[in-house]
Structure formats: C-alpha cells, structure tokens
Coordinates of C-alpha atoms and ligand atoms in Angstrom, one line a residue:
Chain M
M11 CA -4.1 -25.6 38.6
T12 CA -4.3 -26.4 34.9
D13 CA -8.0 -25.2 35.0
V14 CA -6.9 -21.9 36.4
L15 CA -4.0 -21.6 33.9
M16 CA -6.3 -22.5 31.1
A17 CA -8.9 -19.9 32.2
I18 CA -6.2 -17.2 32.3
L19 CA -4.9 -18.2 28.9
V20 CA -8.3 -18.2 27.3
A21 CA -9.2 -14.9 28.8
G22 CA -5.8 -13.5 27.8
F23 CA -6.0 -14.7 24.2
T24 CA -9.5 -13.5 23.9
S25 CA -8.8 -10.0 25.1
G26 CA -5.5 -10.1 23.2
A27 CA -7.4 -10.8 20.0
L28 CA -9.8 -7.9 20.6
Y29 CA -7.0 -5.5 21.5
A30 CA -5.1 -6.6 18.4
L31 CA -8.1 -5.8 16.2
A32 CA -8.5 -2.4 17.8
T33 CA -4.7 -1.8 17.7
V34 CA -4.3 -2.7 14.0
G35 CA -7.0 -0.2 13.0
L36 CA -5.4 2.6 15.0
S37 CA -1.9 1.7 13.9
L38 CA -2.8 1.4 10.2
V39 CA -4.1 5.0 10.2
W40 CA -1.1 6.3 12.2
G41 CA 1.4 4.5 10.1
S42 CA 0.2 5.5 6.8
M43 CA -1.0 9.0 7.4
G44 CA 0.5 10.2 10.7
M45 CA -3.0 10.6 12.1
L46 CA -4.0 9.6 15.6
N47 CA -7.7 8.9 15.2
M48 CA -9.2 9.8 18.5
A49 CA -12.7 8.9 17.1
H50 CA -11.6 5.2 16.8
A51 CA -13.3 4.4 20.1
A52 CA -16.6 5.9 19.0
M53 CA -16.3 4.0 15.7
L54 CA -16.0 0.8 17.7
T55 CA -19.1 1.7 19.7
L56 CA -21.0 2.5 16.5
G57 CA -20.3 -0.9 15.1
G58 CA -21.6 -2.6 18.2
Y59 CA -24.9 -0.6 18.2
V60 CA -25.4 -1.0 14.4
A61 CA -25.1 -4.8 14.8
F62 CA -27.5 -4.6 17.8
T63 CA -30.1 -2.7 15.7
V64 CA -29.8 -5.0 12.7
I65 CA -30.1 -8.2 14.8
T66 CA -32.6 -7.1 17.5
S67 CA -34.7 -4.4 15.9
L68 CA -34.7 -5.6 12.3
G69 CA -34.6 -9.2 13.3
L70 CA -32.0 -10.1 10.7
P71 CA -29.4 -12.9 11.1
V72 CA -26.3 -12.4 13.1
A73 CA -24.1 -12.5 10.0
I74 CA -26.0 -9.5 8.6
G75 CA -25.4 -7.8 11.9
F76 CA -21.6 -8.3 11.5
A77 CA -21.9 -7.0 7.9
G78 CA -23.8 -4.0 9.1
A79 CA -21.1 -3.2 11.6
I80 CA -18.4 -3.5 9.0
V81 CA -20.3 -1.2 6.6
A82 CA -21.1 1.3 9.3
G83 CA -17.5 1.5 10.4
A84 CA -16.3 1.9 6.8
L85 CA -18.8 4.6 6.2
A86 CA -17.8 6.4 9.4
G87 CA -14.2 6.2 8.1
A88 CA -15.3 7.7 4.8
I89 CA -17.3 10.5 6.4
L90 CA -14.3 11.3 8.7
Y91 CA -12.2 11.6 5.5
F92 CA -14.5 13.8 3.6
A93 CA -15.6 16.0 6.5
I94 CA -12.3 16.4 8.3
V95 CA -9.1 14.8 7.0
R96 CA -9.3 16.0 3.4
N97 CA -9.7 19.6 4.5
L98 CA -7.0 19.5 7.1
L99 CA -4.6 18.0 4.6
Q100 CA -4.9 21.0 2.4
N101 CA -3.4 23.2 5.1
D102 CA 0.2 23.2 6.1
K103 CA 1.4 19.7 6.6
S104 CA 3.3 20.5 9.8
T105 CA 0.1 21.3 11.6
F106 CA -1.9 18.2 10.4
E107 CA -1.0 15.8 13.2
A108 CA -2.1 18.1 16.0
N109 CA -5.2 19.5 14.2
V110 CA -6.5 16.1 13.2
M111 CA -6.1 14.8 16.7
I112 CA -8.1 17.6 18.1
A113 CA -10.7 17.4 15.4
T114 CA -11.2 13.6 15.9
V115 CA -11.5 14.1 19.7
G116 CA -14.5 16.3 18.8
I117 CA -16.0 13.9 16.3
G118 CA -15.6 11.1 18.9
I119 CA -17.4 13.0 21.6
A120 CA -20.2 13.9 19.1
L121 CA -20.6 10.4 17.9
E122 CA -20.7 8.9 21.4
N123 CA -23.3 11.4 22.4
A124 CA -25.4 10.8 19.3
I125 CA -25.4 7.1 20.3
L126 CA -26.4 8.1 23.8
L127 CA -29.3 10.2 22.5
T128 CA -30.5 7.5 20.1
Y129 CA -30.2 4.4 22.4
G130 CA -30.1 5.8 25.9
G131 CA -27.4 5.2 28.5
Q132 CA -28.7 1.9 29.9
P133 CA -26.6 -1.1 29.0
L134 CA -28.0 -3.3 26.3
K135 CA -27.2 -7.0 25.6
Q136 CA -25.5 -7.7 22.3
P137 CA -27.3 -10.7 20.8
V138 CA -24.2 -12.2 19.4
S139 CA -23.3 -14.8 21.9
I140 CA -23.0 -18.6 21.8
A141 CA -23.6 -20.6 24.9
G142 CA -21.6 -23.7 25.9
A143 CA -18.0 -24.7 25.6
L144 CA -15.8 -27.1 23.7
R145 CA -14.5 -29.8 26.0
L146 CA -11.2 -31.4 25.1
G147 CA -10.3 -33.8 27.9
P148 CA -9.6 -31.6 30.9
L149 CA -9.9 -28.4 28.9
T150 CA -13.0 -26.2 28.7
L151 CA -12.9 -23.7 25.9
P152 CA -16.1 -21.4 25.7
W153 CA -17.4 -21.2 22.2
Q154 CA -17.8 -17.5 22.6
N155 CA -14.1 -17.0 23.1
L156 CA -13.2 -19.4 20.4
L157 CA -15.5 -17.5 18.0
I158 CA -13.8 -14.2 18.8
I159 CA -10.4 -15.6 18.4
A160 CA -11.4 -17.2 15.1
V161 CA -13.0 -14.0 13.7
V162 CA -9.9 -12.0 14.7
V163 CA -7.5 -14.5 13.1
V164 CA -9.6 -14.4 9.9
M165 CA -9.6 -10.6 9.9
M166 CA -5.8 -10.5 10.4
V167 CA -5.3 -12.9 7.6
V168 CA -7.5 -10.8 5.3
V169 CA -5.9 -7.5 6.3
S170 CA -2.3 -8.8 5.9
A171 CA -3.2 -10.4 2.5
A172 CA -4.8 -7.1 1.4
L173 CA -1.7 -5.1 2.5
G174 CA 0.9 -7.6 1.4
R175 CA -0.4 -8.9 -1.9
T176 CA -2.7 -6.5 -3.5
R177 CA -1.9 -3.4 -5.6
M178 CA -3.9 -1.3 -3.2
G179 CA -2.1 -2.7 -0.2
R180 CA 1.3 -2.0 -1.8
A181 CA 0.2 1.5 -2.5
I182 CA -0.8 1.9 1.2
R183 CA 2.5 0.6 2.4
A184 CA 4.4 2.8 -0.1
T185 CA 2.5 5.9 1.1
A186 CA 3.4 5.0 4.7
Q187 CA 7.0 4.5 3.9
N188 CA 7.5 7.5 1.7
R189 CA 4.6 9.6 0.8
D190 CA 6.4 11.8 -1.8
A191 CA 7.9 8.9 -3.6
A192 CA 4.5 7.1 -3.7
Q193 CA 3.0 10.2 -5.3
L194 CA 5.8 10.2 -7.9
M195 CA 4.9 6.6 -8.8
G196 CA 1.4 7.8 -9.6
V197 CA -0.3 6.9 -6.3
A198 CA -3.2 9.3 -5.5
V199 CA -2.4 9.5 -1.8
N200 CA -5.8 11.1 -0.9
R201 CA -7.5 8.0 -2.2
V202 CA -5.1 5.9 -0.2
Y203 CA -6.0 7.9 2.9
L204 CA -9.7 7.3 2.2
Q205 CA -9.1 3.5 1.8
V206 CA -7.1 3.3 5.0
L207 CA -9.8 5.1 7.0
M208 CA -12.5 2.9 5.6
L209 CA -10.5 -0.2 6.3
S210 CA -9.7 0.9 9.8
G211 CA -13.4 1.9 10.4
A212 CA -14.5 -1.6 9.2
L213 CA -12.1 -3.2 11.7
A214 CA -13.3 -1.0 14.4
G215 CA -16.9 -1.9 13.6
I216 CA -16.3 -5.6 13.9
C217 CA -14.2 -5.1 17.0
G218 CA -17.1 -3.3 18.6
V219 CA -19.5 -6.1 18.0
M220 CA -17.2 -8.6 19.6
V221 CA -16.2 -6.4 22.5
S222 CA -19.8 -5.8 23.3
S223 CA -20.6 -9.5 23.0
M224 CA -18.2 -10.1 25.9
T225 CA -19.6 -7.3 28.0
Q226 CA -22.6 -5.1 27.2
L227 CA -23.4 -2.3 24.9
S228 CA -23.1 1.1 26.3
P229 CA -22.1 4.5 24.7
P230 CA -18.5 4.5 26.2
L231 CA -18.0 0.9 25.0
G232 CA -15.0 1.7 22.8
N233 CA -13.0 3.8 25.3
D234 CA -11.4 1.0 27.1
P235 CA -10.3 -1.0 24.0
M236 CA -9.1 2.2 22.4
L237 CA -7.0 3.1 25.5
K238 CA -5.5 -0.3 25.5
A239 CA -4.9 -0.2 21.8
F240 CA -3.1 3.0 22.2
I241 CA -0.9 1.4 24.9
M242 CA -0.2 -1.6 22.5
C243 CA 0.7 0.9 19.7
V244 CA 3.2 2.7 21.9
V245 CA 4.7 -0.5 23.2
A246 CA 5.0 -1.9 19.7
G247 CA 6.1 1.3 18.0
L248 CA 3.4 3.3 16.3
G249 CA 2.6 2.2 12.8
N250 CA 4.1 -1.3 13.1
L251 CA 1.4 -3.8 12.4
P252 CA 3.0 -7.2 13.2
G253 CA 4.5 -5.6 16.3
A254 CA 1.1 -4.3 17.3
I255 CA -0.4 -7.8 17.1
A256 CA 2.5 -9.3 19.1
A257 CA 2.2 -6.5 21.7
A258 CA -1.6 -6.9 21.9
L259 CA -1.3 -10.6 22.7
G260 CA 1.7 -10.3 25.0
L261 CA 0.2 -7.5 27.0
A262 CA -3.3 -9.1 27.2
L263 CA -1.7 -12.3 28.6
L264 CA 0.3 -10.2 31.1
E265 CA -2.9 -8.4 32.1
S266 CA -4.8 -11.7 32.7
F267 CA -2.0 -13.1 34.7
V268 CA -1.6 -10.0 36.9
Q269 CA -5.4 -9.9 37.3
Y270 CA -5.4 -13.4 38.6
A271 CA -2.2 -13.2 40.7
L272 CA -2.7 -9.7 42.3
G273 CA -6.3 -8.9 41.7
A274 CA -8.3 -7.4 38.9
R275 CA -7.5 -3.8 39.8
W276 CA -3.8 -4.4 39.1
G277 CA -4.4 -5.4 35.5
F278 CA -4.4 -1.9 34.0
P279 CA -1.6 -0.5 36.2
S280 CA 0.6 -3.4 35.0
L281 CA 0.1 -2.3 31.4
L282 CA 0.9 1.3 32.3
F283 CA 4.1 0.1 34.0
V284 CA 5.1 -1.6 30.8
V285 CA 4.4 1.5 28.7
I286 CA 6.5 3.7 31.1
A287 CA 9.4 1.1 31.0
V288 CA 9.2 1.0 27.2
L289 CA 9.1 4.8 26.9
I290 CA 12.2 5.0 29.1
W291 CA 14.3 2.3 27.5
R292 CA 13.0 2.1 23.9
P293 CA 11.2 5.3 23.1
S294 CA 10.4 4.3 19.6
G295 CA 8.7 1.1 20.8
L296 CA 9.9 -2.5 21.1
F297 CA 9.7 -3.1 17.3
G298 CA 9.8 0.5 16.2
H299 CA 12.3 2.2 14.0
A300 CA 14.1 5.3 15.1
E301 CA 12.1 7.6 12.9
I302 CA 8.4 7.4 13.1
R303 CA 7.4 10.7 11.7
R304 CA 6.0 10.3 8.2
M305 CA 4.3 13.4 7.2
Chain S
M1 CA 18.5 16.6 -32.6
T2 CA 17.7 17.0 -36.2
G3 CA 14.0 17.4 -37.0
A4 CA 13.0 17.4 -33.3
A5 CA 12.4 21.2 -33.4
A6 CA 9.5 20.7 -35.8
K7 CA 7.4 18.7 -33.3
P8 CA 6.0 20.4 -30.1
P9 CA 8.3 19.9 -27.2
V10 CA 7.6 17.0 -24.8
L11 CA 8.2 19.3 -21.8
Q12 CA 8.0 23.0 -21.7
L13 CA 8.6 25.4 -18.8
D14 CA 7.5 29.0 -19.2
G15 CA 8.9 31.4 -16.6
I16 CA 8.3 29.1 -13.6
V17 CA 8.5 30.6 -10.2
C18 CA 8.4 28.5 -7.0
G19 CA 9.9 28.2 -3.6
Y20 CA 9.4 27.4 0.1
D21 CA 7.7 29.6 2.7
G22 CA 8.4 33.3 2.0
L23 CA 11.3 32.7 -0.4
D24 CA 11.4 32.1 -4.1
V25 CA 14.0 29.6 -5.1
L26 CA 13.3 29.5 -8.9
K27 CA 12.8 33.0 -10.3
G28 CA 11.4 32.6 -13.7
I29 CA 12.9 29.6 -15.5
S30 CA 12.0 28.7 -19.1
L31 CA 13.3 25.7 -21.0
T32 CA 12.2 23.2 -23.5
V33 CA 12.9 19.5 -23.9
H34 CA 12.1 17.7 -27.2
A35 CA 11.6 14.0 -27.7
G36 CA 14.8 12.0 -27.4
E37 CA 16.8 14.9 -26.2
F38 CA 19.3 14.8 -23.3
I39 CA 19.1 18.1 -21.4
T40 CA 21.2 18.9 -18.4
V41 CA 20.9 21.7 -15.8
V42 CA 24.1 22.4 -14.0
G43 CA 24.5 24.6 -10.9
P44 CA 26.1 24.8 -7.6
N45 CA 24.6 23.4 -4.3
G46 CA 21.5 24.9 -3.1
H47 CA 20.6 27.0 -6.2
G48 CA 17.4 25.1 -7.0
K49 CA 18.3 22.1 -9.1
S50 CA 16.2 19.6 -7.1
T51 CA 13.5 22.2 -6.7
L52 CA 13.3 22.5 -10.4
L53 CA 12.7 18.8 -10.9
K54 CA 10.3 18.6 -7.9
T55 CA 8.3 21.5 -9.4
I56 CA 8.0 19.6 -12.7
S57 CA 6.8 16.4 -11.0
G58 CA 4.5 18.4 -8.7
L59 CA 6.1 17.9 -5.3
V60 CA 6.7 21.6 -5.0
P61 CA 3.8 23.8 -6.0
L62 CA 4.1 26.4 -8.8
R63 CA 3.9 30.0 -7.8
G64 CA 4.1 31.5 -11.3
G65 CA 4.6 30.5 -14.9
Q66 CA 3.4 27.2 -16.4
I67 CA 4.6 23.7 -17.2
S68 CA 3.2 21.7 -20.1
I69 CA 3.7 18.2 -21.4
D70 CA 3.0 17.7 -25.1
G71 CA 1.4 21.2 -25.0
R72 CA -1.0 20.2 -22.2
R73 CA -0.7 22.3 -19.1
L74 CA 0.0 20.3 -15.9
S75 CA -2.5 20.2 -13.0
G76 CA 0.4 20.2 -10.5
K77 CA -0.8 17.0 -8.8
P78 CA 2.1 14.6 -8.7
H79 CA 0.1 11.5 -9.5
E80 CA -1.5 13.1 -12.5
T81 CA 1.9 14.3 -13.8
A82 CA 3.2 10.7 -13.4
M83 CA 0.2 9.6 -15.5
L84 CA 1.3 11.9 -18.3
G85 CA 4.6 10.0 -18.4
V86 CA 7.0 12.0 -16.2
A87 CA 9.3 9.6 -14.3
H88 CA 11.3 11.4 -11.5
V89 CA 14.3 9.7 -10.1
P90 CA 14.8 11.9 -7.0
Q91 CA 17.8 13.0 -5.1
G92 CA 18.5 10.7 -2.2
D93 CA 16.7 7.9 -4.1
M94 CA 13.6 8.0 -1.9
L95 CA 13.2 4.3 -2.0
F96 CA 10.5 2.4 0.0
A97 CA 12.9 1.4 2.7
Q98 CA 10.9 -1.5 4.1
M99 CA 10.1 -3.0 0.8
S100 CA 12.2 -5.5 -1.2
V101 CA 14.0 -4.4 -4.4
L102 CA 11.3 -6.2 -6.4
E103 CA 8.5 -4.4 -4.6
N104 CA 10.2 -1.1 -5.2
L105 CA 10.3 -1.9 -8.9
L106 CA 6.7 -3.0 -8.8
M107 CA 5.7 0.3 -7.3
G108 CA 7.4 1.9 -10.3
G109 CA 4.9 -0.1 -12.4
Y110 CA 2.0 1.1 -10.3
L111 CA 0.3 2.8 -13.3
A112 CA 1.1 0.1 -15.8
P113 CA -2.0 -1.0 -17.7
D114 CA -1.6 -4.8 -17.1
K115 CA 0.5 -7.6 -15.7
A116 CA 2.1 -8.4 -19.1
E117 CA 3.3 -4.8 -19.4
I118 CA 4.8 -5.0 -15.9
T119 CA 6.6 -8.2 -16.7
R120 CA 7.9 -6.7 -19.9
R121 CA 9.3 -3.6 -18.1
L122 CA 10.7 -5.8 -15.4
D123 CA 12.6 -7.9 -17.9
E124 CA 13.9 -4.7 -19.6
V125 CA 15.1 -3.3 -16.2
Y126 CA 16.8 -6.5 -15.2
A127 CA 18.5 -6.7 -18.6
L128 CA 19.9 -3.1 -18.1
L129 CA 20.6 -3.5 -14.4
P130 CA 21.4 -7.3 -13.9
K131 CA 22.4 -6.7 -10.3
L132 CA 18.8 -5.9 -9.4
A133 CA 17.7 -9.3 -10.5
D134 CA 20.2 -11.0 -8.1
R135 CA 19.0 -8.7 -5.3
R136 CA 15.3 -8.7 -6.0
N137 CA 14.3 -10.1 -2.6
Q138 CA 16.7 -7.9 -0.5
I139 CA 15.1 -5.2 1.6
A140 CA 15.9 -1.7 0.2
S141 CA 17.2 -0.3 3.5
S142 CA 20.0 -2.9 3.5
L143 CA 21.4 -2.0 0.0
S144 CA 24.6 -0.2 -0.6
G145 CA 24.5 3.4 -1.9
G146 CA 25.3 2.3 -5.5
E147 CA 22.7 -0.5 -5.4
R148 CA 20.1 2.0 -4.1
R149 CA 20.8 4.4 -6.9
M150 CA 20.3 1.5 -9.4
V151 CA 17.0 0.7 -7.7
G152 CA 16.0 4.3 -7.9
I153 CA 16.8 4.4 -11.6
G154 CA 15.2 1.0 -12.2
R155 CA 12.0 2.1 -10.4
G156 CA 11.9 5.2 -12.6
L157 CA 12.3 3.1 -15.7
M158 CA 9.5 0.8 -14.5
M159 CA 7.2 3.8 -14.8
G160 CA 7.6 3.5 -18.5
G161 CA 7.5 7.3 -18.7
R162 CA 8.3 9.3 -21.8
I163 CA 10.5 11.7 -19.9
L164 CA 13.0 10.9 -17.2
L165 CA 13.9 13.5 -14.6
I166 CA 17.2 12.4 -13.0
D167 CA 18.5 14.3 -9.9
E168 CA 22.3 14.2 -9.3
P169 CA 22.8 10.5 -10.1
S170 CA 26.5 10.7 -9.0
L171 CA 25.8 12.1 -5.5
G172 CA 27.5 10.2 -2.7
L173 CA 28.9 7.4 -4.9
A174 CA 32.5 6.2 -5.4
P175 CA 34.0 7.2 -8.8
L176 CA 33.9 3.6 -10.2
I177 CA 30.2 3.4 -9.3
I178 CA 29.5 6.8 -10.8
D179 CA 30.9 5.6 -14.1
Q180 CA 28.6 2.6 -14.0
V181 CA 25.6 4.8 -13.2
Y182 CA 26.4 7.1 -16.1
D183 CA 27.0 4.2 -18.3
V184 CA 23.4 3.1 -17.7
I185 CA 22.1 6.6 -18.3
S186 CA 24.1 6.8 -21.5
Q187 CA 22.5 3.6 -22.7
L188 CA 19.1 4.9 -22.0
S189 CA 19.8 8.1 -23.9
K190 CA 21.1 6.1 -26.9
A191 CA 18.0 4.0 -26.8
G192 CA 16.0 7.2 -27.4
R193 CA 14.8 8.1 -24.0
T194 CA 14.1 11.8 -23.3
I195 CA 16.2 12.9 -20.3
L196 CA 16.3 16.0 -18.1
L197 CA 19.2 15.6 -15.7
V198 CA 20.5 17.9 -13.0
E199 CA 24.1 17.8 -12.0
E200 CA 26.7 19.8 -10.1
N201 CA 29.6 18.8 -12.3
P202 CA 29.4 19.6 -16.0
A203 CA 32.3 17.3 -16.9
R204 CA 30.1 14.3 -16.2
V205 CA 27.7 15.1 -19.0
E206 CA 30.1 16.6 -21.4
D207 CA 29.8 13.7 -23.8
L208 CA 26.2 13.0 -23.2
A209 CA 24.0 16.1 -23.1
D210 CA 22.7 17.7 -26.2
R211 CA 22.2 21.0 -24.3
L212 CA 23.2 22.3 -21.0
H213 CA 21.7 25.1 -18.9
L214 CA 23.6 26.8 -16.2
L215 CA 21.5 27.6 -13.2
D216 CA 22.6 30.3 -10.7
D217 CA 20.5 31.6 -7.9
G218 CA 17.3 30.4 -9.4
A219 CA 17.8 31.7 -12.9
I220 CA 19.3 30.3 -16.1
V221 CA 22.4 32.3 -16.8
W222 CA 23.9 30.5 -19.7
S223 CA 22.7 27.8 -22.2
G224 CA 24.7 25.9 -24.9
K225 CA 26.5 22.8 -25.7
P226 CA 28.4 21.2 -22.8
A227 CA 31.7 21.4 -24.7
E228 CA 31.3 25.2 -25.1
L229 CA 30.8 25.6 -21.4
M230 CA 33.9 23.5 -20.7
A231 CA 35.9 25.8 -22.9
R232 CA 34.7 28.9 -21.1
D233 CA 37.0 29.1 -18.1
E234 CA 35.6 32.4 -16.9
L235 CA 32.0 30.9 -16.7
L236 CA 33.2 27.8 -14.9
A237 CA 35.2 30.0 -12.5
T238 CA 32.3 32.5 -11.8
Y239 CA 29.5 30.0 -11.4
L240 CA 31.0 26.7 -10.5
G241 CA 34.1 27.7 -8.6
G242 CA 36.6 26.7 -11.2
Ligands
ATP7 N1 11.6 21.6 1.8 C1 12.2 22.7 1.9 N2 11.8 23.7 2.7 C2 12.5 24.9 2.7 N3 13.5 25.2 2.0 C3 14.0 24.3 1.1 C4 13.3 23.0 1.0 N4 14.0 22.3 0.1 C5 15.0 23.1 -0.4 N5 15.0 24.3 0.2 C6 15.9 25.4 -0.1 O1 15.8 25.7 -1.4 C7 17.0 26.0 -2.0 C8 17.3 25.2 -3.2 O2 17.3 23.8 -2.8 P1 17.6 22.6 -3.8 O3 17.5 21.3 -3.1 O4 16.7 22.8 -5.0 O5 19.1 22.9 -4.3 P2 20.0 22.0 -5.2 O6 20.5 22.8 -6.3 O7 19.3 20.7 -5.6 O8 21.2 21.6 -4.2 P3 22.1 20.3 -4.1 O9 23.1 20.4 -5.1 O10 22.7 20.5 -2.7 O11 21.2 19.2 -4.1 C9 18.0 25.8 -0.9 O12 18.4 27.1 -0.3 C10 17.3 25.0 0.1 O13 17.7 25.3 1.4
MG8 MG1 19.6 18.8 -5.2

C-alpha cells in the first residue's frame, strides 16, 4: 500500500512541478499585462525541440540543451513582443485583451506547424533522461522525477527572487498592480512587457524539455500542459503566482489520486469539475482578488 | 517670487488641448511655473483638474499645444517625463496595493542613480512623514485613507523631482488629517520645492499659493493671488458655488 501511495505522490508531485512551471509562465504574462498568451503551448514545444536538436543533432551536452531551450523560449517571447504585442498596445487599450488572444492563437498554430514541417509528426525521444531510482528503505524515487522536481524548485526560487528582490522584479510587480502609477514612477512599461514575455518564454522552454523527457517529443506537446496550466490559473485566480504554484501542486496530486482510484480517464474530468466548482463559488479564484482586470 | 521671472520657467504649458474619446476636456490652457513657486489650479468637480495634471505627466495624450520643462518640449511618454523631474502625486493615490509602504517608496526611487541616493531620500521622507517609518512593512491596501495619502506624497518625494504635481490632497480625508497633509505640503514649499497643486477649495491654499488659476469648463477664467479671489464674492459664487 505504501508503494502505491508513494507512486501516486511521486507522479503527482512531478506533474505538479511541471504544471507549476507552465502555470507561472502563463500567469506572469496575464498578471502583468492582461495578456492571455495562447502561443504558450507552442513555446513549450519549441523548447523541447531545440533541446533535442542541440543534444542529438549537434551532439552537445545536456546542460547546453537546457540552455538552448531557455534561450529559444526567451527569443520567442521577444519576437512575440516585437511582432505582435508592441503593435497591439498602440491601439485602443480596451481591445488589447481580445486582440492579443486571437493573434497569439494564430502565432501558436503557425509555430506548431513550423515544428511539424521541420521535424515531422513522428514522436521523437528526448535524450534528457536519467535511468534508475533512489532507494530510501522501502521507498523508490526515480531519478528522472527527482531531477524534474529539483529543476522546478530551482526555477521557482530564481523567479521569485527575481520578482521579489530585484529592481526589475519590483517594476514588473508595480506594473501589474498599477500600470499608470508605474509609468509615473519612471517605469518604461513596454520594456517591462518585453522582459515578462522573455522570462515567461524561458520558463516555457525549460518546461517543454522536461515534459518531453517524461513522454515524447511531438508537435502538439505543449497543448496538454498549457490546458492544465490554464485550469490552474483559473483555480488560483489569474495572475496570482504563489496561488498558481499551490493550485498546480494540489490539482496534480488530485489528478494522480483520481487516476489511481477511478482510472486514468477520470483524471482530467476531475480537474474540470474543480474548475466548474471554483467558477461557481469563487469566480475570482481561490486566492484571487475581486478585481483582476489590469489594463 | 522675486527674481524668478528672469529665469526660464521650470514648467510651461502653451495652449494645451486634450480630452477623452470625442470630447475635449481642456480647451487651450496656458500657464507657467517658475522654480520654487507654489501654483494652484482651482475648479469645480469634473472640469479637468486631474486631466490637466495627467496631461503634464503624460498619462493623457496631448491633442494640441505644447508642454515644456526647462524650455525642452516633452515627448508625452510618462516615464520620460518622470526622468525630467516631474513627480505626480495622483488623485486617489494610485498606490501599489499589494506592496508594503517601503516598497511603494522604493518604487518612487526607481530612477534614482544609486543606493546611497535612495537611502538619502528615504531618510528625508521618514523625517518629514515619521508615521511612514513606523508602518514601513505594512501592506498598502491595509492603510487608512490618511496614511495612504502620506504614502502617495512620500512616494512622490522619493522621485526627487524638481516639480511636484499634487492632485486634491484633501480629498476624502477628515478635517484634522487634511490639516496634517497641508502642513507637510507647506513645509515642502518653504523648503523651496516647486509645486503645482489642484484643489476644489481655494480656502485651503489661501496662505500657501503664490498664484491661483481658476479653471472652468476646461479653460482658465481668472488668475491672481489667492487672497484676491477670496475677496471676490461674485467670482466665488459664479464658479465655485459660493
Ligand atoms: N478616463 C476617462 N475617460 C473618459 N472621460 C474621462 C476620463 N477621465 C475623466 N474624464 C472626464 O473628463 C472630465 C474631467 O475630469 P477630471 O477628472 O479631469 O475632473 P476633475 O476636475 O479632476 O474633477 P474632480 O474634482 O471630481 O476630481 C470629466 O467630465 C470626466 O468625466
Ligand atoms: Mg480630479
């Protein structure tokens, strides 16, 4: 019984960590700029494929593969900013949220298909995996899962330190809380938006590498984590980072338990059930504030 | 202010026009502010006082006319205006609600050149507004209205700007607190700060302002010393409802 419980917990924490990473990227962009980035999934996928190319085709070490995914994600974020966001922001602010959502759906589809054209549709194996497991008495903890959890914890610490303790991070939070006031203080909000999109892209890139290391690389790789991340965001309250992490862990554990107890196909419906319940009883999310509009 | 007229004005507005959607709110306003002056714009609700300050700081785009600081025309981008030394203390305070008092103040020092300068300004603000030092770790959203106003003013001071734009500092406060807020503003003025303040009630600035402009329906209809306005019952009755 402890074996089963342990397996559920390990699986739950691992997917929780991955969801948290995807969620934080999505939530950061929403919270600071009121932008629902529908291309987030494709950015995740991009990270996975870039790491694959760096490690398999170029024969470089795994660490360089990770770095490549981070750089590719950040670059994708920058391109998104210069090609789309900057221009849409010049229009009427009230139409930004809807326009940017539609535009990023298009970018996401284009990117996913560009990956399909380049690599083909057949699943590929992500060469970032460690065999074996850590044995602690009766417990068996696969190294692969431990690696993922460790990487995510490190990323979360880095992101929260960057947001909490640096001048750039304070400017990002200030922009999220009151864009006009931030501008009055001398914050160039366009630069903040660029930084946020690059940070979010970098997180998506690394997330893509790790998601694909648990499954396989395929062009729609990012869609499932992005969908889950969106659910986590709604449950936590859009734009709330600590809440997003808590929701990601909680819901992933719930998903694992339900998958074990009722069968794999009930995992996703159980998440949807939670979303519906939250939307009925706490429309602004479990940890959300009443007002979530920021633009 | 003696001698001030010889130097170029710190802030100059030339026939500025601006508004929202299809409507012009300000219909050609000109005024000048010299270094060290205390200028007040008084006008009834909804006649464009806040819009005037927002246009100077760049939150509302200019439709006509021009604004210059030290003779340099503004770009209209708020962060660039802040870099030129304009510190806007907006109506409703616009604090960063989920940040502590200290973090709000630090945001005011966002453009400060180095840590030493931030510390120096922080000491200055705490000396002027000692209550903020006691509350430095409190979250802004949990402050009282009077404390919020003080944080708003403190944050503006942290910007180290050469010109302070202050929007209705008495709004929504109890009379005792209003006196405290104006006491702080008076100290700032005496210390040589350049201030452009908008107010609904001319009596509050009677002893403070060097000059007063009466704003009505987006245009300046009268300018002079505050005491002169207070003596003109017919003006008060026409524009400010007695
Ligand atoms: N964001 C906005 N969009 C559209 N109209 C606006 C906006 N802000 C202000 N207005 C309108 O512009 C006019 C001037 O508003 P403003 O806030 O400048 O007045 P005010 O003199 O500061 O008033 P109060 O004393 O109530 O603060 C008002 O008619 C107001 O309804
Ligand atoms: Mg106003």
